[in-house]
Amino acid sequence: MPFVLSVSPDFTPKHIAGWYVFNTWLQRQTELAFHVELYNSFIKQREAIAADEIDLIYANPYDAAMLVREKGFVALAAPLNKADEAVIVCNNNYPIDAIENLQTDLSIVTTDDPDVHLMGMMMLEPADLNADNTNIQEKDSYVLVAKQLLQQKADIGFFLKEAYYDLSALIRDELRVLIASEIFVIRHILLAGPKLQQHHQQLESLLVNMQDNPKGADVLKTMGLRGWETQTQEDTEFMIDLMDTL
Amino acid sequence: METIDFQLITYLERNIDMKLHYYDGTDRVINIIDQEEPFPDGRLIVSRTDTMGILTHCNQSFIDMSGYTEEELIGKNHYILRHPDMPAAAFKGLWSTVKEGGKWDGYVKNLRKDGSYYWVHAVVIPNVRNGNIVGYTSVRRKPSRKKINQCISLYAEMLAEEG
């Protein structure tokens, strides 16, 4: 039975192929069999995690607590210089230009991306807005979030910063960023499950040296990453604590 | 575990040099300025302390907002940020909550090095490792003006009661 590698469903579509290339590279380097399993929603992926069907996962920080504290996963590495940041965006014609001026009954369009949603809601707090006094609609992708804003079917939208700037300039010309997070420490991490325990050290070593190897560097490019850096257990615990406060 | 009493004993006058006394017997003189530094949009102010409230980590936003350098902060007691307008009861509730393993959240007026202040919505949680509390993480975000105004009145009443 191959080990199962999965990726947080919020990965950017243009890098899907990169994860398959990474999987091939990983198998060659480790001589272990890995199989890529992608899920189109966080709910589906969490069901697979609960059923112990995943062994290696590029996880959203929101899910890190459950993976580490309930399922015995251990962080192997984190992407180099790649923090998760959120932006709150509105249509160019929307009459508000500061978060503090937003009013109750605001219509928010978001995705099921849990850390972006948390950061987005947190940035609305200065306007005393929360889940109880706003109307939240969830869409399957950031493109659909943008569509709702373009058609003025929502007041504001939450985006992963990277996903927003991946939208075409044509679309972004019609939209406006109201606020952007600058948190720096919330990021995805690559975690290995208990079945891979005896290979943790080997995997960690391969990952942190990946950018120094020409072939590894090419693979990283297809994944949209610059490299990996060591993520200690305490780094992970710290991030989990931080997520608990949001 | 010992209870930490963060009460300030002396509270003299506003906008002049004030002598602040802390629970551990230390004191310092600072010129309190009635000037608010706005919380930066989209940022989080993050710090960690050990179980006695000694700062072990702070992020750049913490450094920027406090007005101190990192070297001036690490190893100091967190009360370095305590503004004399904050009632002791607010901090007593914080410490009793987190020492029992709970999450505390509230609105806090913090003192900057230059004597001015900034308001935060703070959330504090214990760092539990292998079942033991090894420290605390505090994350502050931008509060609403409405909540700040409510707290200004509330804290003034609490301070008056504390005498």
PDB file of N, CA, C and O in Angstrom, chain A residues 40-43 46 107-114 117 135-142 144-145 148 154 156 158:
ATOM      1  N   ASN A  40     -11.692  18.155  -2.980  1.00  0.00           N
ATOM      2  CA  ASN A  40     -12.166  19.469  -3.421  1.00  0.00           C
ATOM      3  C   ASN A  40     -12.822  20.278  -2.310  1.00  0.00           C
ATOM      4  O   ASN A  40     -13.324  21.365  -2.551  1.00  0.00           O
ATOM      5  N   SER A  41     -12.817  19.742  -1.084  1.00  0.00           N
ATOM      6  CA  SER A  41     -13.332  20.543   0.036  1.00  0.00           C
ATOM      7  C   SER A  41     -12.597  20.153   1.312  1.00  0.00           C
ATOM      8  O   SER A  41     -12.068  19.035   1.432  1.00  0.00           O
ATOM      9  N   PHE A  42     -12.575  21.082   2.254  1.00  0.00           N
ATOM     10  CA  PHE A  42     -11.933  20.798   3.540  1.00  0.00           C
ATOM     11  C   PHE A  42     -12.703  19.719   4.297  1.00  0.00           C
ATOM     12  O   PHE A  42     -12.109  18.900   5.001  1.00  0.00           O
ATOM     13  N   ILE A  43     -14.017  19.691   4.140  1.00  0.00           N
ATOM     14  CA  ILE A  43     -14.826  18.687   4.853  1.00  0.00           C
ATOM     15  C   ILE A  43     -14.421  17.287   4.404  1.00  0.00           C
ATOM     16  O   ILE A  43     -14.194  16.390   5.214  1.00  0.00           O
ATOM     17  N   ARG A  46     -11.030  16.401   5.743  1.00  0.00           N
ATOM     18  CA  ARG A  46     -11.063  16.088   7.184  1.00  0.00           C
ATOM     19  C   ARG A  46     -11.655  14.709   7.440  1.00  0.00           C
ATOM     20  O   ARG A  46     -11.241  14.023   8.377  1.00  0.00           O
ATOM     21  N   SER A 107     -22.980  42.065   3.383  1.00  0.00           N
ATOM     22  CA  SER A 107     -22.989  40.792   2.666  1.00  0.00           C
ATOM     23  C   SER A 107     -21.537  40.388   2.355  1.00  0.00           C
ATOM     24  O   SER A 107     -20.824  41.110   1.666  1.00  0.00           O
ATOM     25  N   ILE A 108     -21.128  39.227   2.903  1.00  0.00           N
ATOM     26  CA  ILE A 108     -19.732  38.762   2.753  1.00  0.00           C
ATOM     27  C   ILE A 108     -19.712  37.517   1.886  1.00  0.00           C
ATOM     28  O   ILE A 108     -20.506  36.590   2.114  1.00  0.00           O
ATOM     29  N   VAL A 109     -18.813  37.460   0.929  1.00  0.00           N
ATOM     30  CA  VAL A 109     -18.647  36.225   0.159  1.00  0.00           C
ATOM     31  C   VAL A 109     -17.259  35.660   0.474  1.00  0.00           C
ATOM     32  O   VAL A 109     -16.263  36.375   0.511  1.00  0.00           O
ATOM     33  N   THR A 110     -17.234  34.379   0.774  1.00  0.00           N
ATOM     34  CA  THR A 110     -16.004  33.742   1.249  1.00  0.00           C
ATOM     35  C   THR A 110     -15.913  32.327   0.674  1.00  0.00           C
ATOM     36  O   THR A 110     -16.793  31.907  -0.088  1.00  0.00           O
ATOM     37  N   THR A 111     -14.847  31.631   1.010  1.00  0.00           N
ATOM     38  CA  THR A 111     -14.710  30.221   0.610  1.00  0.00           C
ATOM     39  C   THR A 111     -14.670  29.371   1.879  1.00  0.00           C
ATOM     40  O   THR A 111     -14.812  29.913   2.986  1.00  0.00           O
ATOM     41  N   ASP A 112     -14.433  28.080   1.718  1.00  0.00           N
ATOM     42  CA  ASP A 112     -14.316  27.239   2.933  1.00  0.00           C
ATOM     43  C   ASP A 112     -12.877  27.207   3.445  1.00  0.00           C
ATOM     44  O   ASP A 112     -12.533  26.403   4.298  1.00  0.00           O
ATOM     45  N   ASP A 113     -12.032  28.104   2.923  1.00  0.00           N
ATOM     46  CA  ASP A 113     -10.635  28.177   3.359  1.00  0.00           C
ATOM     47  C   ASP A 113     -10.624  28.701   4.805  1.00  0.00           C
ATOM     48  O   ASP A 113     -10.884  29.885   5.045  1.00  0.00           O
ATOM     49  N   PRO A 114     -10.327  27.841   5.781  1.00  0.00           N
ATOM     50  CA  PRO A 114     -10.602  28.230   7.172  1.00  0.00           C
ATOM     51  C   PRO A 114      -9.697  29.321   7.729  1.00  0.00           C
ATOM     52  O   PRO A 114     -10.172  30.173   8.479  1.00  0.00           O
ATOM     53  N   HIS A 117     -10.743  32.702   6.201  1.00  0.00           N
ATOM     54  CA  HIS A 117     -12.021  33.154   6.764  1.00  0.00           C
ATOM     55  C   HIS A 117     -11.812  33.735   8.168  1.00  0.00           C
ATOM     56  O   HIS A 117     -12.357  34.795   8.503  1.00  0.00           O
ATOM     57  N   ASN A 135     -24.133  38.808   6.717  1.00  0.00           N
ATOM     58  CA  ASN A 135     -24.673  37.692   5.915  1.00  0.00           C
ATOM     59  C   ASN A 135     -23.524  37.080   5.127  1.00  0.00           C
ATOM     60  O   ASN A 135     -22.921  37.762   4.290  1.00  0.00           O
ATOM     61  N   ILE A 136     -23.244  35.824   5.450  1.00  0.00           N
ATOM     62  CA  ILE A 136     -22.065  35.181   4.846  1.00  0.00           C
ATOM     63  C   ILE A 136     -22.501  34.137   3.821  1.00  0.00           C
ATOM     64  O   ILE A 136     -23.305  33.260   4.122  1.00  0.00           O
ATOM     65  N   GLN A 137     -21.990  34.267   2.611  1.00  0.00           N
ATOM     66  CA  GLN A 137     -22.237  33.242   1.585  1.00  0.00           C
ATOM     67  C   GLN A 137     -20.912  32.592   1.220  1.00  0.00           C
ATOM     68  O   GLN A 137     -19.902  33.265   1.078  1.00  0.00           O
ATOM     69  N   GLU A 138     -20.943  31.263   1.109  1.00  0.00           N
ATOM     70  CA  GLU A 138     -19.708  30.518   0.831  1.00  0.00           C
ATOM     71  C   GLU A 138     -19.706  30.029  -0.610  1.00  0.00           C
ATOM     72  O   GLU A 138     -20.683  29.466  -1.079  1.00  0.00           O
ATOM     73  N   LYS A 139     -18.583  30.235  -1.288  1.00  0.00           N
ATOM     74  CA  LYS A 139     -18.434  29.771  -2.669  1.00  0.00           C
ATOM     75  C   LYS A 139     -17.307  28.745  -2.747  1.00  0.00           C
ATOM     76  O   LYS A 139     -16.462  28.661  -1.860  1.00  0.00           O
ATOM     77  N   ASP A 140     -17.298  27.991  -3.855  1.00  0.00           N
ATOM     78  CA  ASP A 140     -16.326  26.900  -3.982  1.00  0.00           C
ATOM     79  C   ASP A 140     -14.925  27.352  -4.362  1.00  0.00           C
ATOM     80  O   ASP A 140     -13.986  26.579  -4.246  1.00  0.00           O
ATOM     81  N   SER A 141     -14.799  28.567  -4.871  1.00  0.00           N
ATOM     82  CA  SER A 141     -13.467  28.998  -5.310  1.00  0.00           C
ATOM     83  C   SER A 141     -13.352  30.527  -5.218  1.00  0.00           C
ATOM     84  O   SER A 141     -14.363  31.231  -5.137  1.00  0.00           O
ATOM     85  N   TYR A 142     -12.114  30.991  -5.270  1.00  0.00           N
ATOM     86  CA  TYR A 142     -11.886  32.436  -5.225  1.00  0.00           C
ATOM     87  C   TYR A 142     -12.372  33.118  -6.505  1.00  0.00           C
ATOM     88  O   TYR A 142     -12.735  34.291  -6.488  1.00  0.00           O
ATOM     89  N   LEU A 144     -15.096  32.377  -7.999  1.00  0.00           N
ATOM     90  CA  LEU A 144     -16.527  32.618  -7.772  1.00  0.00           C
ATOM     91  C   LEU A 144     -16.750  33.751  -6.769  1.00  0.00           C
ATOM     92  O   LEU A 144     -17.735  34.479  -6.857  1.00  0.00           O
ATOM     93  N   VAL A 145     -15.816  33.900  -5.831  1.00  0.00           N
ATOM     94  CA  VAL A 145     -15.893  35.037  -4.894  1.00  0.00           C
ATOM     95  C   VAL A 145     -15.764  36.334  -5.699  1.00  0.00           C
ATOM     96  O   VAL A 145     -16.552  37.277  -5.539  1.00  0.00           O
ATOM     97  N   GLN A 148     -18.932  37.184  -7.672  1.00  0.00           N
ATOM     98  CA  GLN A 148     -19.994  37.789  -6.856  1.00  0.00           C
ATOM     99  C   GLN A 148     -19.746  39.284  -6.654  1.00  0.00           C
ATOM    100  O   GLN A 148     -20.673  40.081  -6.650  1.00  0.00           O
ATOM    101  N   ALA A 154     -22.435  40.852  -3.625  1.00  0.00           N
ATOM    102  CA  ALA A 154     -21.917  40.853  -2.243  1.00  0.00           C
ATOM    103  C   ALA A 154     -21.180  42.166  -2.037  1.00  0.00           C
ATOM    104  O   ALA A 154     -20.693  42.769  -2.999  1.00  0.00           O
ATOM    105  N   ILE A 156     -18.469  42.631   0.240  1.00  0.00           N
ATOM    106  CA  ILE A 156     -17.019  42.386   0.343  1.00  0.00           C
ATOM    107  C   ILE A 156     -16.729  40.886   0.177  1.00  0.00           C
ATOM    108  O   ILE A 156     -17.626  40.050   0.370  1.00  0.00           O
ATOM    109  N   PHE A 158     -13.597  37.716   0.934  1.00  0.00           N
ATOM    110  CA  PHE A 158     -12.333  37.323   1.563  1.00  0.00           C
ATOM    111  C   PHE A 158     -11.516  36.495   0.567  1.00  0.00           C
ATOM    112  O   PHE A 158     -12.034  35.544  -0.030  1.00  0.00           O
TER     113      PHE A 158
END
